[in-house]
XYZ file of C-alpha atoms in Angstrom:
592
model
C -31.133 18.659 -58.385
C -28.764 21.479 -59.421
C -25.196 21.752 -57.967
C -24.857 23.928 -54.875
C -22.937 27.171 -56.014
C -22.490 28.735 -52.866
C -20.493 25.987 -51.065
C -18.020 26.469 -53.941
C -17.348 30.086 -53.483
C -14.543 31.252 -50.997
C -14.043 34.557 -52.535
C -15.296 36.767 -55.252
C -12.920 35.390 -57.795
C -14.636 32.171 -57.479
C -17.830 34.017 -57.953
C -16.656 35.400 -61.101
C -16.259 32.062 -62.697
C -19.941 31.246 -62.196
C -21.895 31.548 -65.726
C -24.079 34.802 -65.780
C -27.039 32.419 -66.447
C -26.597 30.574 -63.059
C -26.481 33.688 -60.868
C -30.246 33.839 -60.322
C -29.741 30.189 -58.648
C -27.051 31.483 -56.490
C -29.126 34.362 -55.274
C -31.927 32.007 -54.030
C -29.079 29.940 -52.239
C -27.797 32.943 -50.692
C -31.410 33.960 -49.461
C -31.997 30.403 -48.065
C -28.593 30.390 -46.394
C -29.332 33.600 -44.565
C -32.849 32.700 -43.547
C -31.617 29.194 -42.296
C -28.665 30.758 -40.018
C -30.918 33.877 -38.857
C -33.831 31.853 -38.038
C -31.823 29.938 -35.157
C -28.978 32.421 -34.371
C -30.832 35.644 -34.708
C -29.578 38.807 -36.215
C -30.834 41.299 -38.921
C -32.668 39.894 -41.807
C -34.820 41.920 -43.953
C -31.817 44.380 -45.156
C -29.596 41.422 -46.443
C -32.477 39.892 -48.143
C -33.187 42.972 -50.099
C -29.722 43.322 -51.669
C -28.971 39.916 -52.707
C -28.920 40.695 -56.349
C -26.886 43.732 -55.775
C -24.361 41.820 -53.732
C -23.644 39.239 -56.261
C -23.706 41.824 -59.146
C -21.160 44.082 -57.456
C -18.686 41.292 -56.494
C -19.292 39.862 -60.117
C -18.415 43.030 -61.936
C -16.075 44.697 -59.825
C -12.686 43.632 -58.842
C -13.208 43.780 -55.105
C -11.312 44.207 -52.749
C -8.794 46.223 -55.255
C -12.117 48.127 -56.170
C -13.474 49.169 -52.768
C -16.946 48.377 -51.747
C -18.617 50.139 -48.604
C -21.885 49.250 -47.311
C -23.711 52.119 -45.255
C -24.582 51.158 -41.649
C -23.891 47.291 -42.626
C -27.265 45.555 -41.736
C -27.328 44.588 -45.201
C -24.035 42.905 -45.432
C -24.801 39.335 -44.602
C -24.661 38.376 -48.376
C -21.290 40.103 -48.586
C -19.903 38.257 -45.728
C -20.996 34.948 -47.234
C -19.308 35.695 -50.556
C -16.119 36.901 -49.258
C -14.869 33.839 -47.215
C -16.839 33.781 -44.096
C -19.500 31.409 -45.078
C -17.965 28.822 -42.614
C -18.028 31.213 -40.013
C -21.433 32.790 -40.491
C -23.101 30.833 -37.811
C -21.090 32.779 -35.159
C -22.503 36.048 -36.534
C -22.939 38.617 -33.725
C -21.790 35.970 -31.096
C -19.172 36.272 -28.524
C -15.784 35.827 -30.088
C -17.628 35.158 -33.422
C -17.610 37.508 -36.524
C -19.212 40.819 -36.363
C -22.713 41.722 -37.630
C -21.297 44.633 -39.288
C -18.523 45.205 -41.609
C -15.236 45.369 -39.788
C -11.812 46.373 -41.234
C -9.639 43.724 -39.204
C -12.015 40.990 -40.123
C -11.739 40.914 -43.800
C -9.900 42.673 -46.727
C -13.332 43.085 -48.345
C -14.637 45.019 -45.421
C -12.742 48.281 -46.580
C -14.460 50.509 -43.910
C -16.163 49.630 -40.553
C -19.742 50.821 -40.575
C -22.442 50.365 -37.921
C -23.814 53.913 -37.825
C -25.509 55.191 -41.009
C -24.690 57.720 -43.541
C -20.804 57.545 -43.407
C -20.359 55.434 -46.909
C -20.139 58.269 -49.282
C -17.668 60.404 -47.204
C -15.508 57.356 -46.576
C -15.703 56.140 -50.305
C -14.785 59.751 -51.446
C -11.891 59.964 -48.949
C -10.483 56.779 -50.565
C -11.086 57.787 -54.037
C -9.226 61.028 -53.615
C -6.395 59.342 -51.760
C -6.502 56.765 -54.692
C -6.028 59.496 -57.238
C -2.861 60.966 -55.383
C -1.604 57.305 -54.958
C -1.597 56.791 -58.751
C -4.773 54.405 -58.565
C -7.089 56.344 -60.638
C -8.794 53.372 -62.330
C -9.791 51.844 -58.936
C -13.676 52.254 -58.414
C -14.844 53.062 -54.981
C -18.563 52.108 -54.338
C -20.894 53.423 -51.365
C -24.364 51.618 -51.072
C -26.546 53.735 -49.268
C -30.272 53.423 -48.257
C -32.960 55.976 -48.865
C -33.213 56.639 -45.046
C -29.415 57.034 -44.607
C -29.120 59.588 -47.571
C -31.436 61.959 -45.887
C -28.723 62.338 -43.184
C -26.525 65.689 -43.059
C -23.258 63.881 -43.370
C -24.639 62.325 -46.672
C -25.497 65.691 -48.004
C -22.346 67.173 -47.085
C -20.318 64.215 -48.943
C -22.486 64.620 -51.980
C -21.822 68.455 -51.956
C -18.041 67.621 -51.861
C -18.179 64.948 -54.251
C -19.827 66.951 -56.978
C -16.777 69.265 -57.217
C -14.384 66.549 -57.756
C -13.096 64.017 -60.649
C -13.268 61.158 -57.915
C -13.789 57.633 -59.402
C -16.879 57.191 -56.968
C -20.055 55.235 -57.710
C -22.844 55.849 -55.252
C -25.644 53.191 -55.141
C -28.916 54.409 -53.709
C -30.696 51.244 -52.182
C -34.176 52.568 -52.502
C -36.691 50.481 -50.345
C -38.510 53.332 -48.661
C -37.556 52.009 -45.218
C -34.839 52.019 -42.616
C -35.770 50.235 -39.482
C -38.678 52.192 -39.544
C -40.590 53.643 -42.625
C -38.295 56.625 -44.234
C -39.743 59.997 -43.512
C -39.350 63.376 -45.095
C -39.386 65.508 -48.000
C -36.566 63.489 -49.623
C -38.315 60.375 -49.124
C -41.422 61.796 -51.028
C -38.922 63.019 -53.792
C -37.605 59.554 -54.259
C -41.180 58.209 -54.440
C -42.099 60.690 -57.102
C -38.891 59.830 -59.140
C -40.157 56.181 -59.017
C -43.607 56.964 -60.137
C -42.169 59.055 -63.125
C -43.483 62.586 -61.751
C -40.231 64.557 -62.095
C -38.417 65.017 -65.453
C -34.483 64.711 -65.710
C -34.100 68.315 -65.411
C -35.393 68.460 -62.099
C -33.100 65.713 -60.773
C -31.232 67.367 -57.670
C -28.373 64.673 -57.986
C -27.597 65.685 -61.549
C -27.711 69.231 -60.302
C -24.859 68.557 -58.023
C -22.744 67.470 -61.079
C -23.196 63.674 -60.334
C -24.068 61.638 -63.148
C -27.652 60.124 -62.203
C -28.893 56.859 -63.649
C -32.174 54.729 -62.920
C -34.252 53.958 -61.401
C -33.941 50.397 -62.107
C -35.322 47.156 -60.688
C -32.794 46.025 -57.917
C -33.929 42.449 -58.235
C -33.424 42.199 -61.784
C -29.950 40.584 -61.748
C -29.216 40.918 -65.317
C -30.245 44.573 -65.605
C -28.336 45.377 -62.428
C -24.926 43.734 -64.087
C -25.578 45.491 -67.195
C -25.761 48.687 -65.604
C -22.836 48.180 -63.513
C -20.697 47.275 -66.338
C -21.698 50.453 -68.109
C -20.866 52.567 -65.107
C -17.695 50.611 -64.552
C -16.392 52.464 -67.964
C -17.477 55.913 -66.552
C -15.306 58.315 -64.784
C -15.973 60.959 -62.052
C -18.910 60.702 -59.414
C -21.918 58.801 -60.562
C -25.205 57.773 -58.922
C -27.273 54.651 -59.591
C -30.653 54.407 -58.178
C -31.975 50.926 -57.578
C -35.516 50.088 -56.363
C -35.382 47.205 -53.919
C -37.853 45.457 -51.467
C -36.674 44.776 -47.868
C -37.163 41.125 -47.050
C -37.207 40.104 -50.487
C -37.774 36.402 -51.141
C -39.444 35.860 -47.438
C -42.986 36.860 -47.654
C -43.453 37.636 -44.121
C -40.470 39.878 -44.252
C -41.723 41.763 -47.091
C -45.235 42.110 -45.417
C -43.896 43.202 -42.155
C -40.614 44.990 -42.590
C -40.338 46.515 -39.316
C -40.745 43.364 -37.489
C -38.522 41.484 -39.863
C -35.514 44.038 -39.840
C -34.335 41.822 -36.699
C -37.309 39.116 -35.995
C -35.373 37.027 -33.530
C -35.780 33.447 -33.932
C -38.486 32.008 -36.326
C -39.219 28.963 -38.439
C -37.221 29.055 -41.321
C -39.557 26.934 -43.519
C -42.744 29.031 -42.857
C -41.137 32.323 -41.832
C -43.593 32.448 -38.886
C -42.075 33.879 -35.628
C -41.509 31.435 -32.769
C -44.161 31.905 -30.296
C -43.628 34.583 -27.605
C -43.401 33.710 -24.125
C -46.889 34.362 -22.811
C -45.969 34.413 -19.167
C -46.168 38.147 -17.733
C -42.732 39.680 -17.826
C -41.383 42.692 -16.600
C -41.404 45.599 -19.219
C -38.729 46.844 -21.530
C -37.148 49.863 -20.320
C -38.217 51.670 -23.683
C -41.719 50.938 -23.260
C -41.589 52.156 -19.708
C -40.490 55.308 -21.518
C -43.089 55.432 -24.093
C -46.049 54.588 -22.035
C -45.029 56.880 -19.251
C -44.683 59.685 -21.867
C -47.989 59.216 -23.230
C -49.557 59.538 -19.593
C -47.577 62.669 -19.104
C -48.559 64.288 -22.286
C -52.123 63.777 -21.323
C -51.515 65.728 -18.285
C -49.326 68.304 -19.793
C -50.030 69.767 -23.067
C -46.662 71.372 -23.564
C -44.827 67.985 -23.739
C -43.301 67.158 -27.174
C -41.618 63.941 -28.324
C -38.678 63.674 -30.853
C -36.586 60.780 -32.324
C -34.048 60.458 -35.112
C -35.647 57.590 -36.930
C -36.239 55.245 -34.151
C -39.954 55.568 -33.273
C -40.343 51.824 -32.818
C -36.900 51.161 -31.155
C -37.382 53.970 -28.583
C -40.986 53.300 -28.315
C -41.793 56.749 -28.944
C -44.393 55.307 -31.418
C -46.835 55.225 -28.719
C -46.756 58.746 -28.371
C -46.968 59.401 -32.204
C -50.116 57.315 -32.370
C -51.766 58.926 -29.441
C -50.473 62.658 -30.086
C -49.457 62.764 -33.661
C -49.143 66.463 -33.577
C -46.734 66.555 -30.775
C -44.216 63.650 -31.511
C -41.705 63.780 -34.426
C -39.657 61.292 -36.062
C -37.050 63.681 -37.767
C -35.284 60.947 -39.756
C -31.662 60.051 -39.346
C -30.561 63.465 -38.291
C -29.224 63.323 -34.630
C -27.821 66.875 -34.800
C -31.049 68.165 -36.252
C -32.993 66.389 -33.470
C -30.960 67.999 -30.864
C -31.281 71.555 -32.002
C -34.961 71.253 -33.011
C -35.556 70.138 -29.430
C -33.617 73.178 -28.324
C -35.618 75.632 -30.345
C -38.824 74.256 -29.151
C -37.488 74.530 -25.641
C -36.897 78.251 -26.035
C -40.666 78.703 -26.710
C -41.631 76.954 -23.459
C -42.153 73.356 -24.720
C -41.213 70.439 -22.430
C -39.218 68.318 -24.958
C -38.405 64.600 -24.612
C -35.466 63.790 -26.968
C -35.528 59.952 -27.275
C -32.091 58.944 -28.524
C -29.692 56.097 -28.295
C -26.599 56.469 -26.286
C -24.445 55.626 -29.221
C -26.264 57.711 -31.620
C -26.523 60.899 -29.238
C -22.566 60.801 -29.699
C -23.130 62.198 -33.409
C -24.807 65.343 -32.089
C -21.890 66.277 -29.467
C -21.547 69.788 -30.542
C -25.331 70.448 -30.697
C -25.515 68.999 -26.920
C -22.872 71.717 -26.018
C -23.692 75.068 -28.181
C -27.288 74.688 -28.767
C -28.484 73.132 -25.392
C -26.219 73.312 -22.522
C -24.462 76.412 -23.312
C -27.953 78.244 -23.546
C -29.003 76.203 -20.526
C -32.224 74.943 -22.295
C -34.085 72.279 -20.262
C -34.292 69.726 -23.199
C -34.870 66.074 -21.394
C -32.729 63.594 -23.136
C -33.925 60.058 -22.800
C -30.857 58.042 -23.508
C -32.056 54.490 -24.448
C -29.649 51.582 -24.772
C -27.238 53.004 -22.406
C -24.494 50.493 -21.403
C -23.840 47.115 -22.795
C -26.349 46.345 -25.545
C -25.327 42.864 -26.568
C -25.009 41.469 -30.217
C -24.849 44.828 -32.002
C -21.435 45.117 -30.437
C -18.651 47.810 -30.420
C -20.501 50.395 -32.767
C -23.628 50.211 -30.376
C -22.621 49.665 -26.945
C -23.983 52.876 -24.971
C -20.641 52.914 -22.706
C -19.492 56.502 -23.481
C -22.503 58.791 -22.635
C -21.599 59.237 -18.842
C -17.928 60.397 -19.648
C -18.927 62.627 -22.559
C -22.106 64.240 -20.913
C -20.245 64.619 -17.467
C -17.636 67.289 -18.524
C -20.369 69.525 -20.074
C -21.653 72.642 -17.758
C -25.298 73.027 -16.998
C -26.073 68.933 -17.605
C -28.003 66.910 -15.151
C -27.129 63.207 -15.537
C -29.260 60.374 -14.056
C -29.479 56.656 -14.370
C -32.749 54.965 -12.858
C -32.142 51.879 -10.761
C -35.289 50.249 -11.879
C -38.440 50.940 -13.815
C -40.325 53.033 -11.238
C -37.363 55.407 -10.850
C -37.312 55.891 -14.595
C -40.973 56.565 -14.584
C -40.626 59.033 -11.695
C -37.496 60.679 -13.337
C -39.621 61.108 -16.422
C -42.351 62.677 -14.387
C -40.071 64.932 -12.204
C -38.174 66.210 -15.342
C -41.466 67.981 -16.525
C -42.255 69.639 -13.534
C -39.916 72.398 -14.276
C -36.025 72.390 -14.587
C -33.398 75.077 -14.924
C -31.023 72.787 -16.805
C -30.780 70.151 -19.510
C -31.125 66.525 -18.017
C -29.953 63.361 -19.455
C -31.884 60.144 -18.110
C -29.977 56.963 -19.267
C -31.566 53.507 -19.258
C -30.486 50.195 -20.692
C -31.815 47.943 -23.576
C -33.875 45.161 -22.424
C -36.466 44.182 -19.732
C -36.467 45.555 -16.092
C -37.083 43.590 -12.981
C -40.517 44.678 -11.762
C -44.070 43.544 -13.179
C -46.196 46.065 -11.325
C -44.132 49.098 -12.602
C -47.021 51.594 -13.186
C -47.342 52.976 -9.742
C -48.452 56.662 -8.942
C -46.075 59.239 -9.865
C -43.798 60.493 -7.143
C -41.137 63.430 -7.497
C -37.566 62.806 -7.265
C -35.231 65.321 -5.719
C -32.276 66.525 -7.916
C -28.984 65.149 -6.709
C -29.822 63.010 -3.897
C -28.259 59.501 -3.432
C -29.963 56.522 -1.323
C -28.599 53.988 0.776
C -29.904 50.468 -0.293
C -27.950 48.526 2.484
C -25.973 49.258 5.674
C -22.334 47.913 6.317
C -19.737 48.582 8.529
C -16.327 48.948 6.666
C -16.797 48.988 2.839
C -19.346 50.948 0.632
C -20.419 49.996 -2.891
C -21.556 53.105 -4.786
C -23.644 52.142 -7.934
C -25.380 54.114 -10.505
C -28.205 52.831 -12.625
C -29.498 49.231 -13.193
C -25.997 47.769 -12.405
C -27.212 47.976 -8.667
C -28.877 44.589 -9.367
C -25.835 42.816 -9.987
C -24.249 44.421 -6.907
C -27.106 43.555 -4.781
C -26.789 39.823 -5.885
C -22.944 40.093 -5.140
C -23.288 41.198 -1.843
C -25.571 38.443 -0.740
C -22.934 36.045 -2.156
C -20.167 37.533 -0.102
C -18.742 35.888 3.043
C -18.838 38.943 4.923
C -21.995 40.642 3.715
C -22.651 42.650 6.740
C -19.376 44.465 6.184
C -20.662 45.785 2.999
C -22.798 48.935 2.548
C -24.569 49.760 -0.654
C -25.477 53.122 -1.887
C -27.332 54.140 -5.100
C -26.132 57.104 -7.106
C -28.986 57.956 -9.490
C -27.520 61.235 -9.862
C -24.114 61.073 -11.443
C -24.351 65.016 -12.001
C -24.889 66.581 -9.499
C -23.550 64.302 -6.915
C -24.780 63.876 -3.607
C -21.625 65.759 -1.970
C -23.248 65.866 1.494
C -23.519 62.204 1.334
C -20.060 61.675 -0.213
C -18.485 63.568 2.813
C -20.037 61.130 5.317
C -19.035 58.005 3.057
C -15.232 59.044 2.866
C -15.212 59.724 6.596
C -16.789 56.425 7.698
C -15.874 53.628 5.261
C -12.184 52.423 4.735
C -12.926 51.358 1.199
C -15.219 52.751 -1.398
C -15.948 50.791 -4.678
C -17.765 52.377 -7.333
C -19.439 50.229 -10.094
C -21.098 51.467 -13.291
C -22.036 50.006 -16.802
C -20.077 52.817 -18.533
C -16.546 53.474 -19.394
C -14.201 53.780 -16.361
C -12.294 56.525 -18.130
C -14.104 59.717 -17.335
C -17.343 57.907 -15.910
C -18.788 57.870 -12.538
C -16.113 56.308 -10.807
C -13.831 59.076 -12.089
C -16.385 61.857 -10.733
C -15.870 60.063 -7.067
C -12.098 60.123 -7.667
C -12.295 63.921 -8.557
C -14.143 64.450 -5.425
C -11.726 62.650 -3.356
C -8.956 64.513 -4.748
C -10.477 67.818 -4.346
C -11.066 67.216 -0.664
C -7.878 65.372 -0.033
C -9.555 62.209 1.173
C -7.017 59.134 1.257
C -9.722 56.545 1.511
C -8.989 53.366 -0.719
C -11.102 53.804 -3.967
C -11.712 51.134 -6.495
C -13.461 51.870 -9.760
C -15.275 49.073 -11.630
C -16.814 49.539 -14.893
C -16.270 48.944 -18.674
C -12.299 48.648 -19.264
C -10.641 51.113 -21.778
C -11.239 49.003 -24.965
C -14.045 48.708 -27.228
C -16.009 45.763 -26.279
C -16.809 43.000 -28.749
C -20.413 41.385 -29.509
C -21.926 38.850 -27.319
C -24.959 38.465 -24.933
C -25.103 41.175 -22.247
C -24.335 38.463 -19.630
C -21.237 37.631 -21.523
C -20.115 40.964 -21.930
C -20.721 41.709 -18.276
C -18.449 38.625 -17.324
C -15.936 39.925 -19.804
C -15.933 43.311 -18.126
C -16.224 41.706 -14.523
C -19.523 43.488 -13.980
C -21.624 40.311 -13.297
C -22.477 39.121 -9.747
C -19.801 36.543 -9.407
C -17.191 38.687 -10.639
C -18.302 41.597 -8.103
C -18.327 39.194 -5.350
C -14.996 38.239 -5.883
C -14.099 41.716 -5.871
C -15.701 42.473 -2.639
C -14.372 39.218 -0.842
C -10.985 40.547 -1.583
C -11.570 43.760 0.275
C -13.494 42.218 3.154
C -10.711 39.639 3.712
C -8.081 42.150 4.055
């Protein structure tokens, strides 16, 4: 039995003491370790398995952390974490108060730049390289590892355009596995495929035409070849580009064969690779599936309906429409800005465009929201998935800012359904004809209703709804957090004193009802699964100030900080939005 090499590595300095002939054994140990932990604790799997040889080679050849290594997005950084002193903590990966699932600057000096969104690595590495030159560290190498899906994003193109006119000590490594979370799309993907098949001669290489030295493509799983090429590139100066061909999920057959599922497979059998049996009990649907299946129904009734997503057809469930109406549903790649503006362009031609995009990714297209959609008052329908706390992906992915960043935009309608039927009916109502853009926000995860596919019913824009009567206190909630509020009220000692109102429209507010509430109740409490700064509660406070109401107003929501990773339940408790915390809040006011 060979000695376990991984157990001896606390830092890349230990790695560099291992003979090169033994690194293949280390690669297998790394894969096995990741598989064993992720099988039980869950997390991202396929991306890290695909870059094990590259991870070893980079830390073996370069003097990290003095040489700076940046992993684009960071899904693939598990091997990196194991080799940089976090092996004994890896079982806490993505867990509450554990280590992050992504590179994080305050977690390790080897995490040179925080990455959770794609396509930032080349810009960050170039900025560091230019600064190093000014600071007298011209021999320091700056390395950006970016995937073929991520490099198609506009920001990556901007960085390449800049890099080509510098002398920066920058090494860009293309991890080309033809897939992001879903398969890569677009003309650039076809170009890289042609290069791999030898169809393009060197004089047609667009990387070289940008004055960036190109090498490759080489087999990213041939450890000796990768080390040899990195050593050669280590001696070069200026911006250079290494094209590696890898297989996402390498080393676990099921992950290689089913790369979409095994990107983040949940729990599985570490020995066989088989996914754990699914719960066969009938369950409420996931909100993303309510969106995807409802959109197919609506598209069958309305031939003007178009679906758009930036690289998340499976995650957003737009895949249902892409399968049913392939000519009316588009995956535009990792290109959030383009997704918003192409939707705007379609809207000018009378199309009814549903732009399905995660809350945390819509942040990346803020100017397009304002300039290309809202300023021109185009009725694009933004279906904002993963709104609120999303769980183990942590701070880079929590969709807690959308209410605040959308609410200040003129012409924008903002709504948050309380349950699956309301989501379904808002999607239906949006295509009946709107004079403004609309944002419909809904959470990650399952709803509460099994029999959700009810006949469509229109929803009036800007109207709130009373869910429970009460004498002295009114709780105003928006979205699915209403469930926690209802549970909290039931737990209260004086539940009869507490009324509950659902404000499914955050903008425009139901001002007629608000005047009644401020005049009737002594205390108003707002509850939202969004940032308290600038959110729904802030809108109510602004209304009170405008009309000089003196009613006591308490705002509950996500605190003014970046929230760590953990289960949604843990993070709701941390944010005091769980039913028990809300009950305590309500009891404090009813006992006054």
